[in-house]
Amino acid sequence: SSYNCIGNSCQSKGEYDRAIEHYEKALIINQKNENAKSPDVAMSYNQIGVCHNKVGNSDEAIASAEKALAINLKTLGPEHLKVAFNLNNIGLAYDNKRAYGKAIKHYKKALTIKLKTLGAEHFHIASSHHNIGEAYKNQEHYEKAVEHYEKALDINLKIHGTEHPSVPSGYHDIG
């Protein structure tokens, strides 16, 4: 819908509150015009959650992402990539709340699905390992953090080569 497009534009510009307004309008329309459990409704909830997380509204982010997750589990199944992205977004919100154990739990569930659907050498797998590493670092579990940072770096080196911007930051995370 046009509201989603405007929301996407606002989100791209960092205008998260405006983006939320437009995504919420799209959500209302999608709920009226479609099955309330449709993938479009889930997408609206997901985008609302992402924006809430960006402005520090972690509880709202979790609530929206969990609504998206419930719909996607029911309509797409437990091993769909969108389910992994919902789990990752919930993990990010828990990370922002400093609930690192819950974040890691969601990141690992997302990683399991991503590995099944994408294979081991994909940038989304590297991103998941990075997120897990960050949460472990924040818990001061440095050995586990380094383990995941190294996995992320290895994947990024394999798929991007040594000149990609993710590589220096990967070395920075480890060292």
Short mmCIF file of C-alpha atoms in Angstrom, two decimals:
data_model
loop_
_atom_site.label_atom_id
_atom_site.label_comp_id
_atom_site.label_asym_id
_atom_site.label_seq_id
_atom_site.Cartn_x
_atom_site.Cartn_y
_atom_site.Cartn_z
CA SER A 1 0.00 0.00 0.00
CA SER A 2 0.98 3.63 -0.28
CA TYR A 3 1.20 3.88 3.49
CA ASN A 4 3.81 1.10 3.55
CA CYS A 5 5.81 2.90 0.86
CA ILE A 6 5.71 6.15 2.81
CA GLY A 7 6.61 4.25 5.99
CA ASN A 8 9.58 2.66 4.21
CA SER A 9 10.76 6.08 3.01
CA CYS A 10 10.44 7.59 6.47
CA GLN A 11 12.25 4.62 7.98
CA SER A 12 15.08 4.97 5.45
CA LYS A 13 15.49 8.61 6.47
CA GLY A 14 15.55 7.73 10.16
CA GLU A 15 12.12 9.29 10.77
CA TYR A 16 10.91 6.33 12.81
CA ASP A 17 7.96 7.98 14.54
CA ARG A 18 6.55 9.08 11.18
CA ALA A 19 7.22 5.62 9.77
CA ILE A 20 5.26 4.05 12.64
CA GLU A 21 2.29 6.31 11.89
CA HIS A 22 2.21 5.17 8.27
CA TYR A 23 2.79 1.49 9.06
CA GLU A 24 -0.06 1.64 11.57
CA LYS A 25 -2.36 3.10 8.91
CA ALA A 26 -1.34 0.31 6.53
CA LEU A 27 -1.98 -2.22 9.30
CA ILE A 28 -5.52 -0.94 9.86
CA ILE A 29 -6.28 -1.15 6.13
CA ASN A 30 -4.72 -4.62 5.84
CA GLN A 31 -6.73 -5.87 8.80
CA LYS A 32 -9.97 -4.58 7.24
CA ASN A 33 -9.31 -5.78 3.70
CA GLU A 34 -7.59 -9.08 4.37
CA ASN A 35 -7.54 -11.94 6.77
CA ALA A 36 -6.18 -10.55 10.05
CA LYS A 37 -3.62 -13.35 9.97
CA SER A 38 -2.23 -12.58 6.52
CA PRO A 39 1.45 -12.08 5.67
CA ASP A 40 0.75 -8.40 4.88
CA VAL A 41 -0.58 -7.89 8.40
CA ALA A 42 2.50 -9.66 9.76
CA MET A 43 4.73 -7.42 7.66
CA SER A 44 3.06 -4.31 9.08
CA TYR A 45 3.54 -5.55 12.64
CA ASN A 46 7.17 -6.37 11.87
CA GLN A 47 7.93 -2.92 10.46
CA ILE A 48 6.20 -1.22 13.38
CA GLY A 49 8.33 -3.29 15.74
CA VAL A 50 11.57 -2.45 13.92
CA CYS A 51 10.82 1.26 14.16
CA HIS A 52 9.83 1.06 17.83
CA ASN A 53 13.14 -0.65 18.52
CA LYS A 54 15.03 2.10 16.69
CA VAL A 55 13.54 4.76 18.99
CA GLY A 56 14.11 2.73 22.15
CA ASN A 57 10.55 1.45 22.68
CA SER A 58 11.73 -2.12 23.25
CA ASP A 59 8.52 -3.38 24.86
CA GLU A 60 6.43 -2.13 21.93
CA ALA A 61 8.98 -3.60 19.54
CA ILE A 62 8.72 -7.00 21.20
CA ALA A 63 4.92 -6.90 21.24
CA SER A 64 4.74 -6.03 17.52
CA ALA A 65 7.38 -8.58 16.52
CA GLU A 66 5.63 -11.29 18.53
CA LYS A 67 2.36 -10.54 16.71
CA ALA A 68 4.19 -10.82 13.38
CA LEU A 69 5.86 -14.04 14.55
CA ALA A 70 2.55 -15.61 15.58
CA ILE A 71 1.00 -14.86 12.19
CA ASN A 72 4.03 -16.07 10.24
CA LEU A 73 4.27 -19.27 12.28
CA LYS A 74 0.64 -20.02 11.53
CA THR A 75 0.65 -19.04 7.84
CA LEU A 76 4.21 -19.85 6.73
CA GLY A 77 5.39 -22.51 9.15
CA PRO A 78 8.19 -22.66 11.73
CA GLU A 79 11.09 -22.92 9.30
CA HIS A 80 10.29 -19.97 7.04
CA LEU A 81 12.88 -17.22 6.70
CA LYS A 82 10.37 -14.55 7.77
CA VAL A 83 9.98 -16.42 11.05
CA ALA A 84 13.76 -16.20 11.49
CA PHE A 85 13.68 -12.47 10.84
CA ASN A 86 10.87 -12.03 13.39
CA LEU A 87 12.89 -13.98 15.97
CA ASN A 88 15.95 -11.88 15.19
CA ASN A 89 13.97 -8.67 15.64
CA ILE A 90 12.69 -9.90 19.00
CA GLY A 91 16.30 -10.64 19.92
CA LEU A 92 17.37 -7.12 18.95
CA ALA A 93 14.67 -5.64 21.17
CA TYR A 94 15.71 -7.81 24.11
CA ASP A 95 19.31 -6.79 23.43
CA ASN A 96 18.27 -3.14 23.68
CA LYS A 97 16.56 -3.93 27.01
CA ARG A 98 19.82 -5.51 28.17
CA ALA A 99 18.00 -8.84 28.52
CA TYR A 100 20.91 -10.60 26.86
CA GLY A 101 19.92 -14.17 27.74
CA LYS A 102 16.55 -13.71 26.05
CA ALA A 103 18.25 -12.01 23.11
CA ILE A 104 20.65 -14.92 22.65
CA LYS A 105 17.79 -17.43 22.83
CA HIS A 106 15.95 -15.65 20.02
CA TYR A 107 19.10 -15.09 17.95
CA LYS A 108 19.95 -18.80 18.17
CA LYS A 109 16.44 -19.85 17.12
CA ALA A 110 16.72 -17.47 14.17
CA LEU A 111 20.17 -18.81 13.30
CA THR A 112 18.89 -22.40 13.26
CA ILE A 113 16.18 -21.50 10.75
CA LYS A 114 18.56 -19.42 8.64
CA LEU A 115 21.07 -22.27 8.47
CA LYS A 116 18.34 -24.64 7.22
CA THR A 117 17.05 -22.21 4.60
CA LEU A 118 20.18 -20.36 3.50
CA GLY A 119 23.11 -22.66 4.21
CA ALA A 120 26.20 -21.88 6.27
CA GLU A 121 27.85 -19.29 4.03
CA HIS A 122 25.39 -16.41 3.78
CA PHE A 123 25.60 -12.85 5.07
CA HIS A 124 22.47 -13.39 7.21
CA ILE A 125 24.30 -16.23 8.97
CA ALA A 126 27.26 -13.93 9.60
CA SER A 127 24.90 -11.28 10.93
CA SER A 128 23.32 -13.78 13.33
CA HIS A 129 26.72 -14.83 14.65
CA HIS A 130 27.65 -11.18 15.10
CA ASN A 131 24.44 -10.50 17.05
CA ILE A 132 25.03 -13.52 19.28
CA GLY A 133 28.63 -12.40 19.82
CA GLU A 134 27.50 -8.91 20.83
CA ALA A 135 25.04 -10.29 23.37
CA TYR A 136 27.68 -12.61 24.85
CA LYS A 137 30.13 -9.72 25.00
CA ASN A 138 27.57 -7.65 26.86
CA GLN A 139 27.19 -10.52 29.33
CA GLU A 140 30.99 -10.53 29.68
CA HIS A 141 31.17 -14.06 28.26
CA TYR A 142 34.12 -13.10 26.11
CA GLU A 143 35.18 -16.57 24.92
CA LYS A 144 31.69 -17.27 23.57
CA ALA A 145 31.61 -13.78 22.05
CA VAL A 146 34.90 -14.33 20.22
CA GLU A 147 33.71 -17.72 18.99
CA HIS A 148 30.71 -16.12 17.27
CA TYR A 149 32.67 -13.10 16.05
CA GLU A 150 35.17 -15.47 14.43
CA LYS A 151 32.37 -17.39 12.72
CA ALA A 152 30.93 -14.13 11.40
CA LEU A 153 34.35 -13.00 10.16
CA ASP A 154 35.08 -16.34 8.48
CA ILE A 155 31.76 -16.22 6.62
CA ASN A 156 32.28 -12.61 5.57
CA LEU A 157 35.79 -13.38 4.31
CA LYS A 158 34.47 -16.33 2.27
CA ILE A 159 31.56 -14.50 0.69
CA HIS A 160 32.95 -10.96 0.40
CA GLY A 161 36.74 -11.25 0.38
CA THR A 162 39.22 -9.16 2.34
CA GLU A 163 38.21 -5.76 0.98
CA HIS A 164 34.59 -5.71 2.15
CA PRO A 165 33.68 -3.20 4.93
CA SER A 166 32.42 -6.01 7.20
CA VAL A 167 35.91 -7.53 7.41
CA PRO A 168 37.75 -4.78 9.35
CA SER A 169 34.86 -4.49 11.80
CA GLY A 170 35.00 -8.27 12.23
CA TYR A 171 38.67 -8.07 13.18
CA HIS A 172 37.83 -5.20 15.52
CA ASP A 173 35.14 -7.27 17.26
CA ILE A 174 37.56 -10.13 17.87
CA GLY A 175 40.52 -8.11 18.96
#
